[in-house]
C-alpha positions as YAML, in Angstrom:
chain: A
units: angstrom
residues:
- id: 1
  name: MET
  ca: [105.12, 109.20, 93.61]
- id: 2
  name: THR
  ca: [108.83, 109.54, 94.42]
- id: 3
  name: CYS
  ca: [110.53, 107.42, 97.04]
- id: 4
  name: GLU
  ca: [111.19, 110.58, 99.04]
- id: 5
  name: LEU
  ca: [107.50, 111.53, 99.10]
- id: 6
  name: LEU
  ca: [106.44, 107.99, 100.00]
- id: 7
  name: LYS
  ca: [108.96, 107.98, 102.86]
- id: 8
  name: HIS
  ca: [107.68, 111.39, 104.01]
- id: 9
  name: LEU
  ca: [104.06, 110.26, 104.04]
- id: 10
  name: THR
  ca: [104.90, 107.00, 105.79]
- id: 11
  name: GLU
  ca: [106.82, 108.81, 108.49]
- id: 12
  name: GLU
  ca: [103.94, 111.25, 108.95]
- id: 13
  name: ARG
  ca: [101.50, 108.36, 109.20]
- id: 14
  name: GLY
  ca: [103.82, 106.64, 111.62]
- id: 15
  name: SER
  ca: [103.80, 109.59, 114.02]
- id: 16
  name: ASN
  ca: [100.11, 110.14, 113.42]
- id: 17
  name: LEU
  ca: [98.61, 108.40, 116.46]
- id: 18
  name: MET
  ca: [100.74, 105.45, 117.37]
- id: 19
  name: LEU
  ca: [101.40, 106.40, 120.98]
- id: 20
  name: GLY
  ca: [99.73, 108.59, 123.54]
- id: 21
  name: PHE
  ca: [99.76, 108.91, 127.29]
- id: 22
  name: ILE
  ca: [96.82, 109.62, 129.54]
- id: 23
  name: ILE
  ca: [97.88, 110.29, 133.12]
- id: 24
  name: ARG
  ca: [95.10, 110.07, 135.69]
- id: 25
  name: PRO
  ca: [95.03, 112.10, 138.92]
- id: 26
  name: PRO
  ca: [97.17, 110.56, 141.69]
- id: 27
  name: HIS
  ca: [94.20, 109.47, 143.74]
- id: 28
  name: GLN
  ca: [93.15, 107.17, 140.91]
- id: 29
  name: LEU
  ca: [96.62, 105.55, 140.77]
- id: 30
  name: LEU
  ca: [96.14, 105.03, 137.03]
- id: 31
  name: SER
  ca: [98.73, 105.51, 134.33]
- id: 32
  name: LEU
  ca: [97.88, 104.14, 130.92]
- id: 33
  name: LEU
  ca: [99.98, 103.75, 127.82]
- id: 34
  name: LEU
  ca: [97.76, 103.98, 124.77]
- id: 35
  name: CYS
  ca: [98.73, 102.45, 121.46]
- id: 36
  name: PRO
  ca: [96.66, 101.82, 118.33]
- id: 37
  name: GLY
  ca: [96.35, 98.10, 118.96]
- id: 38
  name: LEU
  ca: [95.27, 98.52, 122.57]
- id: 39
  name: ARG
  ca: [92.07, 96.71, 123.37]
- id: 40
  name: ILE
  ca: [90.41, 97.41, 126.71]
- id: 41
  name: PRO
  ca: [88.30, 94.44, 127.83]
- id: 42
  name: ARG
  ca: [85.11, 95.31, 129.63]
- id: 43
  name: LEU
  ca: [85.62, 96.28, 133.27]
- id: 44
  name: SER
  ca: [89.39, 96.02, 133.18]
- id: 45
  name: VAL
  ca: [92.36, 98.30, 132.65]
- id: 46
  name: LEU
  ca: [95.44, 97.21, 130.74]
- id: 47
  name: CYS
  ca: [98.95, 98.60, 130.62]
- id: 48
  name: ALA
  ca: [100.32, 97.67, 127.21]
- id: 49
  name: GLN
  ca: [103.86, 97.74, 125.94]
- id: 50
  name: PRO
  ca: [104.22, 99.93, 122.85]
- id: 51
  name: ARG
  ca: [105.15, 98.28, 119.60]
- id: 52
  name: LEU
  ca: [108.69, 99.20, 118.65]
- id: 53
  name: ARG
  ca: [108.67, 101.56, 115.69]
- id: 54
  name: ALA
  ca: [111.43, 103.54, 114.03]
- id: 55
  name: MET
  ca: [109.74, 106.89, 114.38]
- id: 56
  name: ALA
  ca: [109.52, 110.01, 116.47]
- id: 57
  name: VAL
  ca: [106.33, 110.92, 118.30]
- id: 58
  name: SER
  ca: [105.66, 114.63, 118.35]
- id: 59
  name: SER
  ca: [104.40, 116.17, 121.55]
- id: 60
  name: SER
  ca: [101.39, 117.54, 119.65]
- id: 61
  name: SER
  ca: [100.13, 113.98, 119.11]
- id: 62
  name: TRP
  ca: [99.02, 113.86, 122.76]
- id: 63
  name: GLU
  ca: [96.56, 116.68, 122.00]
- id: 64
  name: LEU
  ca: [94.84, 114.92, 119.10]
- id: 65
  name: PRO
  ca: [91.22, 113.89, 119.68]
- id: 66
  name: LEU
  ca: [90.85, 110.35, 121.01]
- id: 67
  name: VAL
  ca: [88.00, 108.10, 119.87]
- id: 68
  name: ALA
  ca: [86.83, 104.81, 121.35]
- id: 69
  name: VAL
  ca: [85.43, 101.97, 119.24]
- id: 70
  name: CYS
  ca: [83.21, 99.59, 121.19]
- id: 71
  name: GLN
  ca: [82.69, 95.91, 120.38]
- id: 72
  name: VAL
  ca: [79.77, 94.03, 121.91]
- id: 73
  name: THR
  ca: [77.69, 90.86, 121.59]
- id: 74
  name: SER
  ca: [74.08, 92.00, 121.54]
- id: 75
  name: THR
  ca: [71.29, 89.56, 122.40]
- id: 76
  name: PRO
  ca: [67.49, 89.90, 122.53]
- id: 77
  name: ASP
  ca: [67.93, 91.17, 126.14]
- id: 78
  name: LYS
  ca: [67.74, 94.96, 125.72]
- id: 79
  name: LYS
  ca: [68.38, 95.72, 129.39]
- id: 80
  name: GLN
  ca: [71.57, 93.67, 129.56]
- id: 81
  name: ASN
  ca: [72.74, 95.09, 126.22]
- id: 82
  name: PHE
  ca: [72.42, 98.61, 127.63]
- id: 83
  name: ILE
  ca: [74.38, 97.66, 130.76]
- id: 84
  name: THR
  ca: [77.20, 96.28, 128.60]
- id: 85
  name: CYS
  ca: [77.31, 99.32, 126.31]
- id: 86
  name: ALA
  ca: [77.10, 101.75, 129.23]
- id: 87
  name: GLU
  ca: [80.11, 100.11, 130.90]
- id: 88
  name: LEU
  ca: [82.18, 100.53, 127.75]
- id: 89
  name: ILE
  ca: [81.04, 104.12, 127.25]
- id: 90
  name: ARG
  ca: [81.98, 105.03, 130.82]
- id: 91
  name: GLU
  ca: [85.35, 103.34, 130.32]
- id: 92
  name: ALA
  ca: [85.86, 105.36, 127.13]
- id: 93
  name: ALA
  ca: [85.11, 108.56, 129.04]
- id: 94
  name: ARG
  ca: [87.55, 107.62, 131.82]
- id: 95
  name: LEU
  ca: [90.26, 107.04, 129.21]
- id: 96
  name: GLY
  ca: [89.77, 110.53, 127.78]
- id: 97
  name: ALA
  ca: [87.85, 109.81, 124.57]
- id: 98
  name: CYS
  ca: [85.73, 112.60, 123.10]
- id: 99
  name: LEU
  ca: [83.53, 110.24, 121.07]
- id: 100
  name: ALA
  ca: [82.52, 106.59, 121.46]
- id: 101
  name: PHE
  ca: [81.24, 104.44, 118.58]
- id: 102
  name: LEU
  ca: [78.78, 101.58, 119.09]
- id: 103
  name: PRO
  ca: [78.04, 98.94, 116.44]
- id: 104
  name: GLU
  ca: [74.95, 98.23, 114.40]
- id: 105
  name: ALA
  ca: [72.17, 96.66, 116.49]
- id: 106
  name: PHE
  ca: [73.73, 97.87, 119.75]
- id: 107
  name: ASP
  ca: [70.20, 97.86, 121.19]
- id: 108
  name: PHE
  ca: [69.45, 94.16, 120.44]
- id: 109
  name: ILE
  ca: [69.75, 91.33, 117.94]
- id: 110
  name: ALA
  ca: [66.52, 89.36, 117.76]
- id: 111
  name: ARG
  ca: [65.90, 85.76, 116.73]
- id: 112
  name: ASN
  ca: [63.44, 86.57, 113.94]
- id: 113
  name: PRO
  ca: [61.70, 89.50, 112.19]
- id: 114
  name: GLU
  ca: [58.66, 89.26, 114.48]
- id: 115
  name: GLU
  ca: [60.82, 89.66, 117.59]
- id: 116
  name: THR
  ca: [62.71, 92.52, 115.92]
- id: 117
  name: LEU
  ca: [59.50, 94.43, 115.33]
- id: 118
  name: HIS
  ca: [58.25, 93.69, 118.86]
- id: 119
  name: LEU
  ca: [61.44, 94.98, 120.52]
- id: 120
  name: SER
  ca: [61.81, 98.10, 118.36]
- id: 121
  name: GLU
  ca: [61.15, 101.61, 119.70]
- id: 122
  name: PRO
  ca: [60.73, 105.15, 118.36]
- id: 123
  name: LEU
  ca: [63.60, 107.62, 118.72]
- id: 124
  name: GLY
  ca: [61.67, 109.23, 121.56]
- id: 125
  name: GLY
  ca: [61.40, 105.95, 123.47]
- id: 126
  name: ASN
  ca: [62.90, 104.85, 126.76]
- id: 127
  name: LEU
  ca: [66.09, 103.30, 125.41]
- id: 128
  name: LEU
  ca: [67.33, 106.33, 123.51]
- id: 129
  name: GLY
  ca: [66.40, 108.39, 126.57]
- id: 130
  name: GLU
  ca: [68.84, 106.28, 128.62]
- id: 131
  name: TYR
  ca: [71.62, 106.92, 126.10]
- id: 132
  name: THR
  ca: [70.80, 110.63, 126.11]
- id: 133
  name: GLN
  ca: [71.26, 110.67, 129.87]
- id: 134
  name: LEU
  ca: [74.46, 108.62, 129.56]
- id: 135
  name: ALA
  ca: [75.97, 111.05, 127.03]
- id: 136
  name: ARG
  ca: [75.27, 113.95, 129.39]
- id: 137
  name: GLU
  ca: [76.62, 112.06, 132.40]
- id: 138
  name: CYS
  ca: [79.88, 111.16, 130.62]
- id: 139
  name: GLY
  ca: [80.23, 114.40, 128.66]
- id: 140
  name: LEU
  ca: [80.82, 112.24, 125.60]
- id: 141
  name: TRP
  ca: [79.59, 112.27, 122.02]
- id: 142
  name: LEU
  ca: [78.04, 108.94, 120.98]
- id: 143
  name: SER
  ca: [77.67, 107.23, 117.62]
- id: 144
  name: LEU
  ca: [74.80, 104.79, 118.09]
- id: 145
  name: GLY
  ca: [75.47, 102.68, 115.07]
- id: 146
  name: GLY
  ca: [72.17, 101.07, 114.24]
- id: 147
  name: PHE
  ca: [69.01, 101.59, 116.28]
- id: 148
  name: HIS
  ca: [65.86, 99.62, 115.41]
- id: 149
  name: GLU
  ca: [63.62, 102.64, 114.92]
- id: 150
  name: ARG
  ca: [59.86, 102.77, 114.69]
- id: 151
  name: GLY
  ca: [59.46, 105.73, 112.37]
- id: 152
  name: GLN
  ca: [56.55, 108.07, 111.92]
- id: 153
  name: ASP
  ca: [55.11, 105.64, 109.35]
- id: 154
  name: TRP
  ca: [55.11, 102.70, 111.78]
- id: 155
  name: GLU
  ca: [51.32, 102.48, 111.99]
- id: 156
  name: GLN
  ca: [51.02, 102.28, 108.22]
- id: 157
  name: THR
  ca: [53.97, 100.06, 107.37]
- id: 158
  name: GLN
  ca: [54.55, 97.95, 110.50]
- id: 159
  name: LYS
  ca: [58.22, 98.06, 109.51]
- id: 160
  name: ILE
  ca: [61.20, 99.85, 111.03]
- id: 161
  name: TYR
  ca: [64.35, 101.74, 110.00]
- id: 162
  name: ASN
  ca: [67.93, 100.82, 110.78]
- id: 163
  name: CYS
  ca: [68.91, 104.22, 112.15]
- id: 164
  name: HIS
  ca: [72.40, 105.54, 112.94]
- id: 165
  name: VAL
  ca: [72.04, 108.22, 115.62]
- id: 166
  name: ILE
  ca: [74.64, 110.79, 116.71]
- id: 167
  name: LEU
  ca: [74.27, 112.30, 120.19]
- id: 168
  name: ASN
  ca: [76.38, 115.24, 121.33]
- id: 169
  name: ASN
  ca: [77.86, 115.53, 124.82]
- id: 170
  name: LYS
  ca: [74.69, 117.25, 126.04]
- id: 171
  name: GLY
  ca: [72.58, 114.28, 124.96]
- id: 172
  name: SER
  ca: [70.94, 116.00, 121.98]
- id: 173
  name: VAL
  ca: [70.30, 114.14, 118.73]
- id: 174
  name: VAL
  ca: [72.38, 116.04, 116.17]
- id: 175
  name: ALA
  ca: [72.16, 113.64, 113.23]
- id: 176
  name: THR
  ca: [70.25, 110.57, 112.06]
- id: 177
  name: TYR
  ca: [70.90, 108.38, 109.04]
- id: 178
  name: ARG
  ca: [68.62, 105.55, 108.00]
- id: 179
  name: LYS
  ca: [70.39, 102.69, 106.27]
- id: 180
  name: THR
  ca: [69.89, 102.95, 102.53]
- id: 181
  name: HIS
  ca: [71.26, 99.57, 101.37]
- id: 182
  name: LEU
  ca: [69.48, 96.65, 103.01]
- id: 183
  name: CYS
  ca: [71.25, 93.31, 103.36]
- id: 184
  name: ASP
  ca: [69.15, 90.77, 101.48]
- id: 185
  name: VAL
  ca: [71.69, 88.04, 100.73]
- id: 186
  name: GLU
  ca: [72.14, 84.29, 100.96]
- id: 187
  name: ILE
  ca: [75.74, 83.29, 101.67]
- id: 188
  name: PRO
  ca: [76.45, 79.53, 101.79]
- id: 189
  name: GLY
  ca: [77.59, 78.59, 105.27]
- id: 190
  name: GLN
  ca: [76.35, 81.80, 106.85]
- id: 191
  name: GLY
  ca: [72.60, 81.51, 106.56]
- id: 192
  name: PRO
  ca: [70.16, 83.80, 104.75]
- id: 193
  name: MET
  ca: [69.78, 87.46, 105.66]
- id: 194
  name: HIS
  ca: [66.60, 89.25, 104.57]
- id: 195
  name: GLU
  ca: [66.73, 92.64, 106.26]
- id: 196
  name: SER
  ca: [63.88, 93.98, 104.13]
- id: 197
  name: ASN
  ca: [61.47, 91.57, 105.84]
- id: 198
  name: SER
  ca: [61.32, 93.98, 108.77]
- id: 199
  name: THR
  ca: [63.14, 97.10, 107.60]
- id: 200
  name: ILE
  ca: [62.50, 99.97, 105.17]
- id: 201
  name: PRO
  ca: [65.47, 101.46, 103.29]
- id: 202
  name: GLY
  ca: [66.25, 105.06, 104.17]
- id: 203
  name: PRO
  ca: [65.35, 107.70, 101.57]
- id: 204
  name: SER
  ca: [68.56, 109.75, 101.57]
- id: 205
  name: LEU
  ca: [72.11, 110.27, 102.80]
- id: 206
  name: GLU
  ca: [72.91, 112.56, 105.70]
- id: 207
  name: SER
  ca: [75.34, 115.45, 105.29]
- id: 208
  name: PRO
  ca: [78.53, 114.96, 107.35]
- id: 209
  name: ILE
  ca: [78.21, 116.18, 110.93]
- id: 210
  name: SER
  ca: [80.87, 118.20, 112.76]
- id: 211
  name: THR
  ca: [82.11, 116.53, 115.96]
- id: 212
  name: PRO
  ca: [85.13, 117.08, 118.25]
- id: 213
  name: ALA
  ca: [86.98, 114.40, 116.26]
- id: 214
  name: GLY
  ca: [86.15, 115.78, 112.79]
- id: 215
  name: LYS
  ca: [83.36, 115.77, 110.22]
- id: 216
  name: ILE
  ca: [81.70, 112.36, 110.27]
- id: 217
  name: GLY
  ca: [79.92, 110.74, 107.34]
- id: 218
  name: LEU
  ca: [77.28, 108.25, 108.43]
- id: 219
  name: ALA
  ca: [76.76, 104.78, 106.98]
- id: 220
  name: ILE
  ca: [75.88, 101.32, 108.30]
- id: 221
  name: CYS
  ca: [77.41, 97.88, 107.62]
- id: 222
  name: TYR
  ca: [76.28, 96.71, 104.14]
- id: 223
  name: ASP
  ca: [76.64, 100.30, 102.91]
- id: 224
  name: MET
  ca: [80.42, 99.75, 102.80]
- id: 225
  name: ARG
  ca: [79.99, 97.63, 99.68]
- id: 226
  name: PHE
  ca: [78.86, 100.72, 97.74]
- id: 227
  name: PRO
  ca: [81.78, 103.10, 97.17]
- id: 228
  name: GLU
  ca: [79.47, 105.66, 95.59]
- id: 229
  name: LEU
  ca: [78.12, 106.41, 99.07]
- id: 230
  name: SER
  ca: [81.56, 107.06, 100.57]
- id: 231
  name: LEU
  ca: [82.59, 109.21, 97.61]
- id: 232
  name: ALA
  ca: [79.43, 111.31, 97.97]
- id: 233
  name: LEU
  ca: [80.12, 111.79, 101.69]
- id: 234
  name: VAL
  ca: [83.74, 112.82, 101.21]
- id: 235
  name: GLN
  ca: [82.77, 115.29, 98.48]
- id: 236
  name: ALA
  ca: [80.31, 116.74, 101.01]
- id: 237
  name: GLY
  ca: [83.17, 117.28, 103.47]
- id: 238
  name: ALA
  ca: [83.52, 114.01, 105.42]
- id: 239
  name: GLU
  ca: [86.84, 113.38, 107.17]
- id: 240
  name: ILE
  ca: [85.76, 110.26, 109.05]
- id: 241
  name: LEU
  ca: [83.53, 107.52, 107.62]
- id: 242
  name: THR
  ca: [81.67, 105.25, 110.01]
- id: 243
  name: TYR
  ca: [80.56, 101.69, 109.26]
- id: 244
  name: PRO
  ca: [78.99, 100.25, 112.43]
- id: 245
  name: SER
  ca: [78.37, 96.63, 111.57]
- id: 246
  name: ALA
  ca: [77.30, 93.10, 112.36]
- id: 247
  name: PHE
  ca: [79.30, 91.18, 109.76]
- id: 248
  name: GLY
  ca: [78.80, 87.45, 109.40]
- id: 249
  name: SER
  ca: [81.27, 84.66, 110.08]
- id: 250
  name: VAL
  ca: [81.83, 83.87, 106.38]
- id: 251
  name: THR
  ca: [81.94, 87.35, 104.81]
- id: 252
  name: GLY
  ca: [83.88, 88.75, 107.78]
- id: 253
  name: PRO
  ca: [87.22, 86.95, 107.27]
- id: 254
  name: ALA
  ca: [87.00, 87.41, 103.50]
- id: 255
  name: HIS
  ca: [85.80, 90.98, 103.09]
- id: 256
  name: TRP
  ca: [85.69, 92.99, 106.34]
- id: 257
  name: GLU
  ca: [89.18, 94.48, 106.56]
- id: 258
  name: VAL
  ca: [89.64, 94.63, 102.78]
- id: 259
  name: LEU
  ca: [86.51, 96.72, 102.28]
- id: 260
  name: LEU
  ca: [87.25, 99.06, 105.18]
- id: 261
  name: ARG
  ca: [90.79, 99.73, 104.02]
- id: 262
  name: ALA
  ca: [89.58, 100.25, 100.46]
- id: 263
  name: ARG
  ca: [87.02, 102.82, 101.58]
- id: 264
  name: ALA
  ca: [89.72, 104.64, 103.59]
- id: 265
  name: ILE
  ca: [92.21, 104.72, 100.71]
- id: 266
  name: GLU
  ca: [89.82, 105.78, 97.95]
- id: 267
  name: SER
  ca: [88.11, 108.47, 100.07]
- id: 268
  name: GLN
  ca: [91.28, 109.57, 101.94]
- id: 269
  name: CYS
  ca: [89.28, 109.51, 105.16]
- id: 270
  name: TYR
  ca: [89.62, 107.85, 108.52]
- id: 271
  name: VAL
  ca: [87.29, 104.86, 108.74]
- id: 272
  name: VAL
  ca: [85.82, 103.83, 112.08]
- id: 273
  name: ALA
  ca: [84.05, 100.48, 112.21]
- id: 274
  name: ALA
  ca: [82.49, 99.30, 115.47]
- id: 275
  name: ALA
  ca: [81.38, 95.69, 115.15]
- id: 276
  name: GLN
  ca: [79.24, 93.04, 116.76]
- id: 277
  name: CYS
  ca: [81.12, 89.90, 117.80]
- id: 278
  name: GLY
  ca: [80.45, 86.36, 118.99]
- id: 279
  name: ARG
  ca: [77.23, 84.37, 119.25]
- id: 280
  name: HIS
  ca: [74.07, 86.41, 119.81]
- id: 281
  name: HIS
  ca: [71.74, 83.42, 120.09]
- id: 282
  name: GLU
  ca: [71.34, 80.01, 118.53]
- id: 283
  name: LYS
  ca: [70.60, 81.44, 115.07]
- id: 284
  name: ARG
  ca: [73.27, 84.11, 114.62]
- id: 285
  name: ALA
  ca: [76.92, 85.00, 115.23]
- id: 286
  name: SER
  ca: [79.10, 87.95, 114.17]
- id: 287
  name: TYR
  ca: [82.72, 88.33, 113.13]
- id: 288
  name: GLY
  ca: [83.88, 91.22, 115.33]
- id: 289
  name: HIS
  ca: [87.34, 92.76, 114.64]
- id: 290
  name: SER
  ca: [86.27, 96.37, 115.21]
- id: 291
  name: MET
  ca: [88.91, 98.72, 113.85]
- id: 292
  name: VAL
  ca: [90.05, 102.19, 112.87]
- id: 293
  name: VAL
  ca: [91.80, 102.71, 109.53]
- id: 294
  name: ASP
  ca: [93.73, 105.87, 108.69]
- id: 295
  name: PRO
  ca: [93.56, 107.67, 105.29]
- id: 296
  name: TRP
  ca: [96.69, 105.83, 104.12]
- id: 297
  name: GLY
  ca: [94.85, 102.53, 104.58]
- id: 298
  name: THR
  ca: [96.70, 101.39, 107.70]
- id: 299
  name: VAL
  ca: [94.77, 99.72, 110.53]
- id: 300
  name: VAL
  ca: [95.78, 101.87, 113.52]
- id: 301
  name: ALA
  ca: [93.46, 100.32, 116.12]
- id: 302
  name: ARG
  ca: [91.77, 96.95, 116.35]
- id: 303
  name: CYS
  ca: [89.73, 94.90, 118.81]
- id: 304
  name: SER
  ca: [90.48, 91.20, 119.13]
- id: 305
  name: GLU
  ca: [88.03, 88.58, 120.34]
- id: 306
  name: GLY
  ca: [85.13, 89.34, 122.66]
- id: 307
  name: PRO
  ca: [83.52, 92.52, 123.96]
- id: 308
  name: GLY
  ca: [85.82, 95.44, 124.62]
- id: 309
  name: LEU
  ca: [87.07, 98.65, 123.07]
- id: 310
  name: CYS
  ca: [90.04, 100.01, 121.16]
- id: 311
  name: LEU
  ca: [91.32, 103.57, 120.98]
- id: 312
  name: ALA
  ca: [92.73, 105.77, 118.24]
- id: 313
  name: ARG
  ca: [93.74, 109.39, 117.81]
- id: 314
  name: ILE
  ca: [92.47, 111.31, 114.80]
- id: 315
  name: ASP
  ca: [95.00, 113.59, 113.10]
- id: 316
  name: LEU
  ca: [93.19, 115.83, 110.62]
- id: 317
  name: ASN
  ca: [96.38, 117.72, 109.74]
- id: 318
  name: TYR
  ca: [97.84, 114.43, 108.55]
- id: 319
  name: LEU
  ca: [94.67, 113.79, 106.51]
- id: 320
  name: ARG
  ca: [94.91, 117.22, 104.86]
- id: 321
  name: ARG
  ca: [98.60, 116.77, 104.03]
- id: 322
  name: LEU
  ca: [97.87, 113.37, 102.49]
- id: 323
  name: ARG
  ca: [95.12, 114.84, 100.33]
- id: 324
  name: GLN
  ca: [97.47, 117.62, 99.28]
- id: 325
  name: HIS
  ca: [100.29, 115.22, 98.34]
- id: 326
  name: LEU
  ca: [97.93, 112.75, 96.61]
- id: 327
  name: PRO
  ca: [95.12, 114.92, 95.15]
- id: 328
  name: VAL
  ca: [93.01, 112.15, 93.62]
- id: 329
  name: PHE
  ca: [89.78, 114.14, 93.76]
- id: 330
  name: GLN
  ca: [91.35, 116.79, 91.53]
- id: 331
  name: HIS
  ca: [92.33, 114.11, 89.02]
- id: 332
  name: ARG
  ca: [88.93, 112.52, 88.50]
- id: 333
  name: ARG
  ca: [87.59, 112.35, 84.92]
- id: 334
  name: PRO
  ca: [83.79, 112.29, 85.23]
- id: 335
  name: GLU
  ca: [83.45, 113.04, 81.52]
- id: 336
  name: LEU
  ca: [84.82, 109.52, 80.93]
- id: 337
  name: TYR
  ca: [82.98, 107.46, 83.55]
- id: 338
  name: GLY
  ca: [80.36, 109.74, 85.07]
- id: 339
  name: HIS
  ca: [80.04, 110.88, 88.66]
- id: 340
  name: LEU
  ca: [80.45, 107.76, 90.79]
- id: 341
  name: GLY
  ca: [79.41, 109.65, 93.89]
- id: 342
  name: HIS
  ca: [77.37, 112.81, 93.37]
- id: 343
  name: PRO
  ca: [77.99, 115.49, 96.02]
- id: 344
  name: LEU
  ca: [75.08, 115.79, 98.43]
- id: 345
  name: SER
  ca: [72.68, 118.63, 97.69]
...
């Protein structure tokens, strides 16, 4: 790649979604300056100073779709978890987002497999009904990143699915993906994780779903360690990859950002990763650091410590230009190394 092309792409990425204004009606007395690093703590509004950048911001950037990435600390208290998530979703709607992303286990994080199974619900249960009503009330699409679902085989298996649910702004379920790679690992210093004790792996991938922000490919947490999945989703048309997560305190600092940026670069997609954070109970804590990564691999939005949300604008024209300038999918040599990610049927 020439220096001129690299400079061109960097400048395009720079103007991609770094700044945006949302001006509220006068009676609300609210004027917000949005930047990619802006984190909105729960139940508060911040005015942030923009980072100084040598770039021009085109007026069209204000019209790009805005997404909100929510960071929470789920506990075994399902009612309180919903209250926390609902506050963030309403805040996202007030800030002008078209889609809000919640992390894996947004519904609850239990102390043991028995409690997980006890607290789980079917998709037609009360909890998802509350989120359906919330999506309609806010006029917002929702990515519910990992719902403990009692499937149709619950009576036979007495196990659940880790289910990523997409609701549209009318509250309808438009897509579901059941986590295909279960986290059965033992990391020194982090404690054992045996997801398969209570969970069944999903049988298939879900085709990318069209949303106001772009075509979203669904995944969950541990799935990010398998690039074949992301490659299959992008070959099926994905423009945004989602990895709602509950990363641990040891793997988080070492692998979280590296893996997310790698998935963005190799797939040339936006990556949106809503994360659990903090201590859920005496047995478990999560790393946090929810973020959005652009197709160039730059972190354009990030949450810091504690519950809150961050905002990013999605520029699909920038994504398409990047793929045109750097056409890696046209350069693949499957005759040498096989198809690492088969397109979805």
